[in-house]
Amino acid sequence: MMPSACSIRVRGVVQGVGFRPYVYRLARANTLKGWVLNGEEGVEIYLEGAERGLQAFVRDLRTRPPAAAAIVEIEVHRAQSLGLTEFTIRESQRRERPTVRISPDLPVCDACLEELFDPSNRRYRYPYINCTNCGPRYTVVLGLPYDRPRTTMQNWPLDEYCANEYQDPGNRRFHAQPVACSACGPGYYLRLDNTVVPGNEESIRKAVLLLKDGSILAVKGLGGYHLACDAANSTAVIALRERKYRKEKPFAVMARNPKVARGLVKLSAETEELLVSRARPIVLAPARTGSSEVAAEVAPENNELGVMLPYTPLHHLLFAAGAPKTLVMTSANRSSEPIAFEDGEAISRLSGIADAFLIGERPIARRVDDSVVRAGTFGPMILRRSRGYALGADAAFPRTRPILAVGADLKNTITLVVDGQAFVSQHIGDLSDYESFCAFRETIRDMISMYEVRPEELLVVHDSHPEYVSTAHALGLGGFRLQSVQHHRAHIASVVAERGDWSRRIVGVSFDGTGYGDGGNIWGGEIFVGSVTEGFERVAHLRSAPLPGGDGAAQYPVQAAAGFLSELDSLPDLTAEPFAFPKRYKDALNLIDKKVRTFATTSVGRLFDATAALLGFTREITFEGQAAMWLEQLARGVPATEPYPFPYTGEELDFRPLLHSVISDRRRGRDLCEIAYAFHGGIARGLYDALITICKVEDIPTVVLSGGVFQNELLQEYLKELLKNEKLEIWTNHAVPPNDGGISLGQAAIAGFSVLNRSN
Ligand code: ZN
Ligand code: FE
């Protein structure tokens, strides 16, 4: 009897995750013949043998795939039997445009960790140990398909030992592209002034001595350099702040193990799950007060702390060699520059910051920062999406022409859509910084060439802000068509894109810091109705106020305050106690009076700033969103109080009664924390009233929340509590950030569908 045969195509994150050896073993276990290979669209399998064996194979493939794989689709087709006599792994095949997803970088696995600390193992204390279940991926890939000659390991030929493992289908390192050992692979060395300490063990030992001594070290990691120092050592942390020109923005801490982490922050089950997840992100959680393991200067005036666990073999080696059990680990850069990732660049940019450099020889293909996440009120929330998540695909689109969406100017990311898969880049940063702008250009080039897209095929999408750097760059990219998308509609669409429910009508709330509105005003407190396919119509918004200095007001809470307060009757003198606004406030009022450099705004982010100013935050901010974060922290941990009035009048949410209440309570000396709480309550309550009305009128049961303001957990908690008895479904971002890091995905969605509509 002729054997049955079938061909199978598997799409998703299936390369570089031990998929072929897995298929090989599974085929052999079911006595099937055939082959497997990495194709450009994923893994391709041909099988022949007994019908039962084929069915068992497909069942196991569906139900028990390799741990690191993320399968999106398995296509099985009947095929003609070829009468093969064995099962083989074939060389990668190149055909058309690659659409395979590149696996994100993976943390070192338990099996490798065991070998790392086993003196009898060949890779004992080898900082680049890895296998098919773990190690670098996106940060070493130079081209597709994923194979050693197209990785940054191309210059290290395998020795016999590694080659044997690499070729042995029964081995954990079978086709592990970055495989290496201390005999044939790259190593680490330490650079201190003009001397070099060679050797993995020696350099790590010396690095640990320096860390214990309070020195600041530049340490090469997966996607770039970190600046590291003892987190318990105030002097070291203060020195790091001074040298890095980073006054107040919190630093993240790497804790030796989960137990140490639990001593630093309160870990809920959800938070701990994120902490140990494959992405190994920085997780924000409530700090435990009085921990001696973290100096106060690590996260000043902040009751949250960002914590992560070791994820490379090197991190484990540092802790095992006696490094302090909590280390500040922050992206190696000067304030606002992108993370350094090339050795020469790192040494020149970081000399003067780092006392020594712990340098690994394996080149980094592209810069990828640590990701930042939180176990949010409505589920996990990514605040910075980078290492461990990039470059996974974040959404399935209809198959259109390739789309390139260039995002917004702050917290920039870009999105490339090819053959129905949307790839959102790693976090790039603030494009007003020249180095970040260069990184933005590089990332566009990188992604386009990775997926072999020609610029003239591209639908290029940009923000509607005419003065955005990203907009100007988009105009010069030479795409076949250009399209602009309004910022806050893109925020809403980013949530819908994650779910792929394109024609679902929703009520979308975009509470944000800033963004260019339809008429050129500064938006940021908008409510829309519609769907991605039919478009979003603005149905309500925050009452408009003047904003002296425009987007520049984001830097100075008192300047934003001047705008909102100028709309109030019977205003007390705010330069007097208890407000003590500085001169900048009066200057701002003057601008408004003379209508100079004054714009209309509906930004809820600026309303938070204004309130922070009224409660005492009258200085300049030193990082984006600082005043609003300060206000949220202030409101934490006080008993619930009556919310301030923030009435929805149909089309408008009126901030005037809200600010009047803040001012009069402040004047009569009410506790600042209570005022901050009542303000949050007011915003939530007002929004709730608006939503209930709009959802009823429009007969829509689905609400989307996005925009930077929704990084505020207290606001979300309050809203969730108010909505708990309503039959409304709340959608928030989970795969991309609710801040401007999610804009590019939303842009791609809206533009993609308008092209589809046009061609119909
Ligand atoms: Zn491993
Ligand atoms: Fe935004």
Short mmCIF file of N, CA and C and ligand atoms in Angstrom, two decimals, residues 109 112 130-131 134 172, ligand 1:
data_model
loop_
_atom_site.label_atom_id
_atom_site.label_comp_id
_atom_site.label_asym_id
_atom_site.label_seq_id
_atom_site.Cartn_x
_atom_site.Cartn_y
_atom_site.Cartn_z
N CYS A 109 18.13 29.72 29.42
CA CYS A 109 17.18 28.72 29.95
C CYS A 109 17.80 27.95 31.12
N CYS A 112 20.72 25.53 30.26
CA CYS A 112 21.99 26.21 30.03
C CYS A 112 22.57 26.75 31.33
N ASN A 130 24.28 29.27 25.08
CA ASN A 130 22.88 29.37 24.62
C ASN A 130 22.50 28.07 23.95
N CYS A 131 21.23 27.91 23.64
CA CYS A 131 20.76 26.72 22.92
C CYS A 131 19.53 27.08 22.11
N CYS A 134 17.01 29.17 24.05
CA CYS A 134 17.34 30.44 24.70
C CYS A 134 18.41 31.20 23.94
N ARG A 172 20.27 19.44 22.16
CA ARG A 172 19.57 20.70 22.46
C ARG A 172 20.13 21.86 21.63
ZN ZN B 1 19.58 27.24 26.69
#
